[in-house]
Each structure stands twice: as structure tokens, then as C-alpha cells.
Tab-separated table of C-alpha atoms in Angstrom:
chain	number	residue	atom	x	y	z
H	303	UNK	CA	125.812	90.740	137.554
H	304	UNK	CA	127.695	90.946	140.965
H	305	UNK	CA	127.498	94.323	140.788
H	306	UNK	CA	123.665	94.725	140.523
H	307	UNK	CA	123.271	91.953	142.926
H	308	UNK	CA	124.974	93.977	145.271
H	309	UNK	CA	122.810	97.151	144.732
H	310	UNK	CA	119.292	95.106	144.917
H	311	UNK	CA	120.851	94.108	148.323
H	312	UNK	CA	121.485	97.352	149.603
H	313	UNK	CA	117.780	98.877	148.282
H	314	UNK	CA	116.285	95.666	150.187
H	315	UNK	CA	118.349	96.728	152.999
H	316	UNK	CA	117.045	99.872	152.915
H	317	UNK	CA	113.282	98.916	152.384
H	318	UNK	CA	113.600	96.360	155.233
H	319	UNK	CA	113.615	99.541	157.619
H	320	UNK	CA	109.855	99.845	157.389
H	321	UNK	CA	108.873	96.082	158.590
H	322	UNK	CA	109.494	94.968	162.209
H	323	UNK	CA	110.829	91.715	160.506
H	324	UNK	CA	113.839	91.734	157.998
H	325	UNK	CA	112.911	89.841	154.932
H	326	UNK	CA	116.401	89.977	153.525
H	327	UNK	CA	115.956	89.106	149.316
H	328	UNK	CA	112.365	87.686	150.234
H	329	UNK	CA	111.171	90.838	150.726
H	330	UNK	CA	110.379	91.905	147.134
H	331	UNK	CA	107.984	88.993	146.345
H	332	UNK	CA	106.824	89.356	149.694
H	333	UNK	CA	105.436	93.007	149.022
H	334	UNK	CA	104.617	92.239	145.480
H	335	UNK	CA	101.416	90.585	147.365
H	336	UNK	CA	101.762	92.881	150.271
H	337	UNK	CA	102.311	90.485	152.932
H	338	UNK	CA	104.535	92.357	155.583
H	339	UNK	CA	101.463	94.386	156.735
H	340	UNK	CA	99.396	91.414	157.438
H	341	UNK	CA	102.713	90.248	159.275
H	342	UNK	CA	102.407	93.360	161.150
H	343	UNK	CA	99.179	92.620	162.579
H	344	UNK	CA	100.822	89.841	164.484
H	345	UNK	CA	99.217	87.053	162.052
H	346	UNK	CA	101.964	83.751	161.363
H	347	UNK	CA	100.316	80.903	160.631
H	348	UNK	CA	99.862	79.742	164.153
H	349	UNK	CA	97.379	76.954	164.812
H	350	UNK	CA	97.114	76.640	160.947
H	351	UNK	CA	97.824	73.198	159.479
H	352	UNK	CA	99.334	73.384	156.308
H	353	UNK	CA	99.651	70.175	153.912
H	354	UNK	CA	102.414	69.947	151.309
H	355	UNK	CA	102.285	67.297	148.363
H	356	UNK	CA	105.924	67.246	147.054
H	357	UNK	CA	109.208	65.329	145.771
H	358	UNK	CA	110.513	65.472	149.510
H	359	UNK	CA	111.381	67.361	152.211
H	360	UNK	CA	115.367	68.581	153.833
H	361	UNK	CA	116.096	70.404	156.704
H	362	UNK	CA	119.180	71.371	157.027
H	363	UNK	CA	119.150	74.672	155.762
H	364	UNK	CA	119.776	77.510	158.296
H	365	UNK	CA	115.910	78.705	157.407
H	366	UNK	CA	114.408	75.454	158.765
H	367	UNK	CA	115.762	74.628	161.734
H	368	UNK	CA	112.422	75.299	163.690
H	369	UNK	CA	110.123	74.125	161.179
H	370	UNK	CA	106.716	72.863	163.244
H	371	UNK	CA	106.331	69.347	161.417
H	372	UNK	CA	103.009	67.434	162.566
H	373	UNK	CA	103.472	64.105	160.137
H	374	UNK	CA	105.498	62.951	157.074
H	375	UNK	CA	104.857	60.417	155.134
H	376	UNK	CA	106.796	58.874	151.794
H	377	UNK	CA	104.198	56.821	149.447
H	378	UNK	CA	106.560	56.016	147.604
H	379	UNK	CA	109.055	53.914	149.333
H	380	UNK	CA	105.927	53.393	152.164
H	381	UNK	CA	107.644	54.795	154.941
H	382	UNK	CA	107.266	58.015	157.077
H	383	UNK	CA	111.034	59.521	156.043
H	384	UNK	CA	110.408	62.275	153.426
H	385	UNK	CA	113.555	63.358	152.961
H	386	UNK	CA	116.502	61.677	150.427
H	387	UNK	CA	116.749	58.078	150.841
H	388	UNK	CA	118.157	55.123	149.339
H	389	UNK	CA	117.707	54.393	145.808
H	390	UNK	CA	116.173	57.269	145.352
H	391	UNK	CA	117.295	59.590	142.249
H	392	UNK	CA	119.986	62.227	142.769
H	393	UNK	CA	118.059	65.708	144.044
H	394	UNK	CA	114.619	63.886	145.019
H	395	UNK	CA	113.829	66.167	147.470
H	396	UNK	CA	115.168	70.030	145.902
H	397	UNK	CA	111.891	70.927	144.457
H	398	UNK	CA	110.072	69.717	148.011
H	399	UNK	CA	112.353	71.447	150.233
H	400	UNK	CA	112.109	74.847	148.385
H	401	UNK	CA	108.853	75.422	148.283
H	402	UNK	CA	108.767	74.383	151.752
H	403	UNK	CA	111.258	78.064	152.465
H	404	UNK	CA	108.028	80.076	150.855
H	405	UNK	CA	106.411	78.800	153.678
H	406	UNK	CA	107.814	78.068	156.551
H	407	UNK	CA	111.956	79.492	156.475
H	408	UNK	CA	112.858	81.851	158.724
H	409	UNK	CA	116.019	83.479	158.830
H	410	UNK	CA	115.524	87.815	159.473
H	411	UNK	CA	118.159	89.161	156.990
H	412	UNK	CA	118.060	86.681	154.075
H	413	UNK	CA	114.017	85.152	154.477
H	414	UNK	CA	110.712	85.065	156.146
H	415	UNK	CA	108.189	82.356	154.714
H	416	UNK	CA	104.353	83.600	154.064
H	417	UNK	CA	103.285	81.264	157.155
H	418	UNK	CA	106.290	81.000	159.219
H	419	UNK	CA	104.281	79.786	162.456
H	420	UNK	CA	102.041	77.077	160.978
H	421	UNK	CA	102.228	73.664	161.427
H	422	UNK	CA	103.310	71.327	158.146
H	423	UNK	CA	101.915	67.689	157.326
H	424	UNK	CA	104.235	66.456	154.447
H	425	UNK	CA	103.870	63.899	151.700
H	426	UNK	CA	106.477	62.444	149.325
H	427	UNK	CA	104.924	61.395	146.594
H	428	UNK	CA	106.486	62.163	143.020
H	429	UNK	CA	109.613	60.560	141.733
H	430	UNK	CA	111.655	63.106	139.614
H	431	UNK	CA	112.818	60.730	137.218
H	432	UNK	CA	109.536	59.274	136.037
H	433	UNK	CA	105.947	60.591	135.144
H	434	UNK	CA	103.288	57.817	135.614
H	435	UNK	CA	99.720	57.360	137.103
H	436	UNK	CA	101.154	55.593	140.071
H	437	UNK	CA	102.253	59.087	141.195
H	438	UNK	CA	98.444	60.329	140.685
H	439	UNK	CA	97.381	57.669	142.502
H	440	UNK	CA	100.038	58.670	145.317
H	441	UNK	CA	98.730	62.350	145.563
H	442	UNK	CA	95.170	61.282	146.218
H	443	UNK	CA	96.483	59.118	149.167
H	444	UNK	CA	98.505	61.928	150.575
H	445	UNK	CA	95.582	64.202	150.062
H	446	UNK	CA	93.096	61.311	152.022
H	447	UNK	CA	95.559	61.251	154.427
H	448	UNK	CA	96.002	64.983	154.861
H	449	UNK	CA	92.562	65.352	155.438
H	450	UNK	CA	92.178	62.291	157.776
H	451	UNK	CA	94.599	63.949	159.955
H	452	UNK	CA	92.523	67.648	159.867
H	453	UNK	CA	94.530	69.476	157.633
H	454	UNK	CA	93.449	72.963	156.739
H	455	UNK	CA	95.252	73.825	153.776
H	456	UNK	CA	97.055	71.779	151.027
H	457	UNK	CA	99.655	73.327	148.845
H	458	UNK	CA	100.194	71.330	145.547
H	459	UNK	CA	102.720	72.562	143.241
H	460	UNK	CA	102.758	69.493	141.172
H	461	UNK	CA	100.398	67.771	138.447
H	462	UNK	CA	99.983	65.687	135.762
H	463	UNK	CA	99.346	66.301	131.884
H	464	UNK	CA	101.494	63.615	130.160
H	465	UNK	CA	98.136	60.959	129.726
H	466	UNK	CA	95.901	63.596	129.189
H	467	UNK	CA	94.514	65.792	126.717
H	468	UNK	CA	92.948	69.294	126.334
H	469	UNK	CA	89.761	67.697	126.619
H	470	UNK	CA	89.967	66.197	129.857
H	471	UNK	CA	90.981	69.278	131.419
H	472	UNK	CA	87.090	70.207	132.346
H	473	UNK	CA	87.142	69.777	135.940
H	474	UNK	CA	85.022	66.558	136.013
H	475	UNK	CA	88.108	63.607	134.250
H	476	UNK	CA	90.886	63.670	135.836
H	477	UNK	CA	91.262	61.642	139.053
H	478	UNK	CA	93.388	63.598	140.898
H	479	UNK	CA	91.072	66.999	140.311
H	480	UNK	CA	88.194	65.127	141.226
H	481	UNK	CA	90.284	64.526	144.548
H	482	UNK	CA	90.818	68.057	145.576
H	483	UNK	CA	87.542	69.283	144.621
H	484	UNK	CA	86.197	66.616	147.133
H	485	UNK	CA	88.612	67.871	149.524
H	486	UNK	CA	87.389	71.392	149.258
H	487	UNK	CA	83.962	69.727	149.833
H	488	UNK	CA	85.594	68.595	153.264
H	489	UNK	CA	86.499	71.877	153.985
H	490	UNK	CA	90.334	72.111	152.871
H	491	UNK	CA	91.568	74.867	150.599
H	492	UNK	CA	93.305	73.364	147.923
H	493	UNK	CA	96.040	75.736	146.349
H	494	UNK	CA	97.231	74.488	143.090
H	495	UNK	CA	99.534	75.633	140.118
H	496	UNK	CA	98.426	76.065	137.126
H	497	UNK	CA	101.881	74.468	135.600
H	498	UNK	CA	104.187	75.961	133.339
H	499	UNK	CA	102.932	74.721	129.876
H	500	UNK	CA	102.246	77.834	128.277
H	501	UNK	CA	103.721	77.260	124.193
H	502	UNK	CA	104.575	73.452	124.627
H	503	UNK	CA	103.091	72.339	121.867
H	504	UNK	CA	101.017	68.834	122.049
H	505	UNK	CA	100.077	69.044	125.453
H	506	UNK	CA	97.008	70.750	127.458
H	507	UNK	CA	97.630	74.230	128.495
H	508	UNK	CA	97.277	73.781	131.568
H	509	UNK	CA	98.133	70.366	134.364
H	510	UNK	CA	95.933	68.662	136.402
H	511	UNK	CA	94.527	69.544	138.981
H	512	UNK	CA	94.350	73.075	137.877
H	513	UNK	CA	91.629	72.474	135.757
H	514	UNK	CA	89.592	71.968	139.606
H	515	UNK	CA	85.821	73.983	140.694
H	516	UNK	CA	86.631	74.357	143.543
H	517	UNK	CA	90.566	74.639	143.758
H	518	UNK	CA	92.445	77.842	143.588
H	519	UNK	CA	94.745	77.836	141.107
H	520	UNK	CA	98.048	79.909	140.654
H	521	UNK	CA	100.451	81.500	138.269
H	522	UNK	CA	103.459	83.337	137.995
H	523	UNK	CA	104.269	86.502	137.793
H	524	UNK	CA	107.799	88.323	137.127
H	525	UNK	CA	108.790	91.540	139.994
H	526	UNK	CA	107.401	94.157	137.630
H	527	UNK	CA	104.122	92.108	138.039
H	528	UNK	CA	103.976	90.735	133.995
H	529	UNK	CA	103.016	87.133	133.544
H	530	UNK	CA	106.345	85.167	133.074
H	531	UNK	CA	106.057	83.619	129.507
H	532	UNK	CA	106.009	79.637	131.498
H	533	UNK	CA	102.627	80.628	133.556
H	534	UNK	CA	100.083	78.199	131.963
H	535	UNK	CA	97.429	79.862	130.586
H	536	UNK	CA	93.466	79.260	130.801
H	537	UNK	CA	90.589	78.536	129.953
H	538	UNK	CA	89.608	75.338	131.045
H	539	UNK	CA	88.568	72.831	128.381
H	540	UNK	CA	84.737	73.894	129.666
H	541	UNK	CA	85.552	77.377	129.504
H	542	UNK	CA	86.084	78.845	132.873
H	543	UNK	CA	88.795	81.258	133.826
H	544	UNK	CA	91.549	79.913	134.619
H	545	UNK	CA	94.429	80.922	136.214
H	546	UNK	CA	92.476	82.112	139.524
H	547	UNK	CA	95.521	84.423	140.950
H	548	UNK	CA	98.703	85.523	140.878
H	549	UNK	CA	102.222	85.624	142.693
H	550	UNK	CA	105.850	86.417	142.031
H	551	UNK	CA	107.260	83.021	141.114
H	552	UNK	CA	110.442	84.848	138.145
H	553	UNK	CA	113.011	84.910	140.299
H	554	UNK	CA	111.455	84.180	143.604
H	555	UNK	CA	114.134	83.532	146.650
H	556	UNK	CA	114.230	80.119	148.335
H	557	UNK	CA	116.060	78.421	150.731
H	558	UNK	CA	118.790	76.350	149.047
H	559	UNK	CA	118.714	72.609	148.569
H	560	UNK	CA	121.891	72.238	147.601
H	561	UNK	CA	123.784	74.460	150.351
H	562	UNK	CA	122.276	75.339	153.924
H	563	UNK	CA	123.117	79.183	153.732
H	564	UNK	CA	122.408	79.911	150.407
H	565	UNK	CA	119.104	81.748	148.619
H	566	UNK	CA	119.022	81.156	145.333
H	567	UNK	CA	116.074	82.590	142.789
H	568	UNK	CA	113.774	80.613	141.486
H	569	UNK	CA	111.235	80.241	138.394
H	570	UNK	CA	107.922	78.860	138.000
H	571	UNK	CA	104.127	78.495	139.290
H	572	UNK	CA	105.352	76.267	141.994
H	573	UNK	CA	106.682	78.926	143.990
H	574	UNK	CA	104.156	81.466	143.352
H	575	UNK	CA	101.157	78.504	144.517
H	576	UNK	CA	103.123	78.238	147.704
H	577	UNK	CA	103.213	81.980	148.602
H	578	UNK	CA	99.365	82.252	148.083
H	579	UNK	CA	98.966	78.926	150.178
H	580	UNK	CA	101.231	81.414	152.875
H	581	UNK	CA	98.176	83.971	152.207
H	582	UNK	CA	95.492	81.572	152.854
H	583	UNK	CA	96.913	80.491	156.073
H	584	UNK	CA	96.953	84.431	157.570
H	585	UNK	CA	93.276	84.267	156.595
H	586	UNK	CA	92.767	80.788	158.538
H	587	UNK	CA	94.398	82.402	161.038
H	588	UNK	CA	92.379	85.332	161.937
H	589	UNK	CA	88.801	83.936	160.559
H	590	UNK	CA	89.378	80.232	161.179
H	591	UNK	CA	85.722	79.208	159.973
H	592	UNK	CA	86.262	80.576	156.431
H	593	UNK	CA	84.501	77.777	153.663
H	594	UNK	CA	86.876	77.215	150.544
H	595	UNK	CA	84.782	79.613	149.018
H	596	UNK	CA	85.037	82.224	150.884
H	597	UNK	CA	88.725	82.052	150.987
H	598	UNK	CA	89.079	81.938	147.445
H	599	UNK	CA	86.287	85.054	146.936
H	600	UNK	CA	88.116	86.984	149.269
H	601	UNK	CA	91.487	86.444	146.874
H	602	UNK	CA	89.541	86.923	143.745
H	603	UNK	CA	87.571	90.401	144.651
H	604	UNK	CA	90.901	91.728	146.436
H	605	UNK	CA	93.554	90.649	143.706
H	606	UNK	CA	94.849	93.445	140.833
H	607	UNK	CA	92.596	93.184	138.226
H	608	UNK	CA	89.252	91.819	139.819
H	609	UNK	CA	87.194	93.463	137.820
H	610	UNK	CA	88.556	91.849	134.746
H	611	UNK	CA	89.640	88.791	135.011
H	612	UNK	CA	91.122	87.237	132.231
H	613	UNK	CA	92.789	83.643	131.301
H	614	UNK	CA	96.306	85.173	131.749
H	615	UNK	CA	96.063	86.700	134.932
H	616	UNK	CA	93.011	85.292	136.121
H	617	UNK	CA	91.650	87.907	139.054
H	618	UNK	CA	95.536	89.069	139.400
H	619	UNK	CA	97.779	89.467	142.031
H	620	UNK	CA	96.977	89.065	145.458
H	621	UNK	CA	96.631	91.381	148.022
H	622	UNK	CA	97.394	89.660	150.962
H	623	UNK	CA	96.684	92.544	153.446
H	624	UNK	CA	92.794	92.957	152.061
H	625	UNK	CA	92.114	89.594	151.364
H	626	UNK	CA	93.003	88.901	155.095
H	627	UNK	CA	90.343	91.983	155.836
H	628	UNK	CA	87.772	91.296	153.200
């Protein structure tokens, strides 16, 4: 295993020669959606504001030392301190501060987030070690709060399925979808994941708010671009297509929680949704008046398979570079 570590290094290393910016072991999920060229162009994330709805947020990792943070706020302790605090369970904030690195880490050689330059509003709102409609309720206050504050973008790589059933999952029952489709009424693109649900048996294929109109909603893909077996699966309970797109999220490389120079991989439709939240930030960027619907057309007719999308792959993987010129 050390040994073909070692080797994917070196071919990274090599591949790196043809981007102005290093990506280190980011750099195969970041061309899996060719990125790099739209990185190229000069385009960052600058000016973008960028909304995470998380476990929590840490910043000690050698990646995010100049993250741009705007606000934070912790609904559940009701305090502005997102990061671990007291009495809260052992590794609140790992799943938080990873998908965080997709976005915003920076470190030439080992990382370069989608949206590296944007500026991050952050909410703590789901408690690892419990699953209950209090933590519903706190996502639709970080999301009223997010978009009090003129937030452009909100990532959400969490959801709820545990007090639902398939049945609900039509886009017009659960609270928190109705949410973010409002929110996309407001003008925010709402980037969701579509969960990783696929075979558990006794629960909905896919989590809320996945099942949204007007969200875009993500799964996973492995390197050689084949759905990892996790990646919930559509339709909706209504019978729209769902997942919407695609991104690398088998074996994806994060900035460590645990240890502030490590990159470990990753797995699952959280860290593919916040790649394709990096994507819709470039297209903020350069076309800044884009509706939610536009932004998510320009995904759908650019991605892999557009002209056949399915309830595996949905429209397929993105192509960040022509959905940014669509």
C-alpha cells in the first residue's frame, strides 16, 4: 500500500506540471470535474459568500490558516464558537472541518480547495451523537440566518431520514426541504447531498433535503468516474430524477481533523456536494447575477451524461470549466 501510495504521488507530481497551482493529492478529484482550467482563468471564489451547515468548524490545519470567515454561529450551544467546545462529544467538529478543506484549504503541494478565495459564513448545527428534529429545526435557522446575512451559496452535506419515510421524500413534506427551496426562491443556490443510503434497508433512498425542486443535489463518484455503491440513489417519491450531479467523493483528499499536516482520503456524498458548491462559486464569480436556475442548468447541460440522465448519475459529472462558460 506504501508502495503505490508512493507512485500515485510521483504521477500527481508529474501531472501538477501543467497547472500554475500545485494541487498535491487534490489534484485528481480536482480534474475529475476539470477545475484547474477554470482556476487558470484567474477565477477563486473572490467576493463569493459561501454558507456551510455542519457539525463544526477547526482551524488549525496548515490548509486553513487564511481561511476568509465572515460569521459563525453554534445553534446548538447558542453561541458564535463553532469549533469543539465543552460538553460537546469527542470529534464534533471532523466532519465540519473537512469539508470545509474542499473548499477553502490551501496548501500548493498537498491541496487547493474548489473556492479557495471566497468568503465562509458557518453554522454548527448537528450533534454527532444524536439524530432528532431539534437538529432540523437548527438547519432552517442557520439557513434564515445565512440568508439574512446575504449569503450566496449554501453547502449542506447533512440531512435527515430517521422520522421519515419514502413517501415524504416528494419535495413538498419535509421541513427542512421546504427551507432550501424557499431559499433558492431568495436567490441562494442550495447544494445538497443526496446521502449515502443506497441498500439500507427500511429507510428512504435518499435524505432530506435532497428530495428539494429547486436544490441541486449531489452524489459520489469513485476516480474512474463509477458511482460508489453508498451514493443514494433517485427517484424522488414523485418521480423526478434525482441525483442532479456528480463528483469524486471515493477517496477524496481532505485536510485532516485529527492532525494539522495530514490529508487523509475520504468517502461519501458529503465531499463530493462540497466540491460542486466550489463549482458554483467560480460561476458566481464570473456571472454574479446567475438565478438558482440557471446555475443548476448550466451544471446539468454541461455534466457527462446530459443527454441521459438517469437516477444513478443524475446529469453526471460536472464539468466545471463549461459550466463556468455555458
Amino acid at each position: 500500500l506504501a508502495a503505490l501510495e508512493e507512485a500515485r504521488e510521483a504521477a500527481a507530481g508529474e501531472k501538477n506540471l501543467k497547472w500554475s497551482l500545485d494541487y498535491g493529492g487534490s489534484l485528481e478529484q480536482a480534474e475529475l470535474i476539470n477545475l484547474p482550467p477554470v482556476h487558470e482563468t484567474g477565477l477563486d471564489g473572490e467576493g463569493v459568500i459561501v454558507g456551510l451547515i455542519d457539525t463544526g468548524f477547526e482551524f488549525a490545519h496548515e490548509a486553513m490558516q487564511n481561511v476568509d470567515i465572515l460569521a459563525t454561529y453554534d445553534f446548538i450551544n447558542d453561541d458564535t464558537d463553532v469549533s469543539d467546545g465543552p460538553g460537546d462529544p469527542e470529534y464534533q467538529a471532523y466532519h465540519g472541518t473537512e469539508v470545509l478543506s474542499l473548499l477553502a484549504g490551501y496548501k500548493e503541494g498537498d491541496m487547493i480547495g474548489a473556492a479557495y478565495k471566497a468568503s465562509f459564513i458557518l453554522a454548527k448545527t448537528e450533534e454527532i451523537d444524536r439524530e432528532d428534529p431539534e437538529e432540523e429545526d437548527n438547519f432552517i435557522a442557520a439557513l434564515e440566518w445565512m440568508e439574512g446575512l446575504g449569503v450566496d451559496v449554501v453547502s449542506s452535506q447533512i440531512g435527515y431520514v430517521d422520522w421519515y419515510n419514502y413517501s415524504d421524500m416528494d419535495g413538498l413534506t419535509a421541513p427542512i426541504t421546504i427551507a432550501c427551496d424557499m431559499a433558492a426562491t431568495l436567490g441562494v443556490v442550495v447544494v445538497t447531498a443526496a446521502g449515502n443510503l443506497n441498500g439500507e434497508p427500511g429507510l428512504p433512498p435518499m435524505m432530506a433535503p435532497a428530495d428539494g425542486r429547486h436544490v441541486i443535489t449531489v452524489g459520489s463518484v469513485m476516480l474512474d468516474g463509477q458511482v460508489f455503491y453508498t451514493s443514494s440513489r433517485g427517484p424522488t417519491y414523485d418521480g423526478r430524477t434525482k441525483p442532479d450531479l456528480m463528483a469524486m467523493g471515493a477517496g477524496a483528499v481532505v485536510a485532516s481533523y485529527h492532525a494539522d499536516w495530514v490529508y487523509p482520503h475520504v468517502f461519501g456524498t458529503s465531499y463530493a456536494t462540497a466540491q460542486i458548491a466550489g463549482v458554483v462559486t467560480l460561476m458566481l464569480e464570473r456571472l454574479p447575477n446567475l438565478s438558482p436556475w440557471q446555475v443548476r442548468e448550466a451544471l446539468r447541460m454541461t455534466a457527462s451524461q446530459a443527454d441521459q440522465p438517469d437516477n444513478d448519475y443524475g446529469w453526471g459529472i460536472v464539468d466545471a470549466q463549461a459550466a463556468v462558460n455555458y
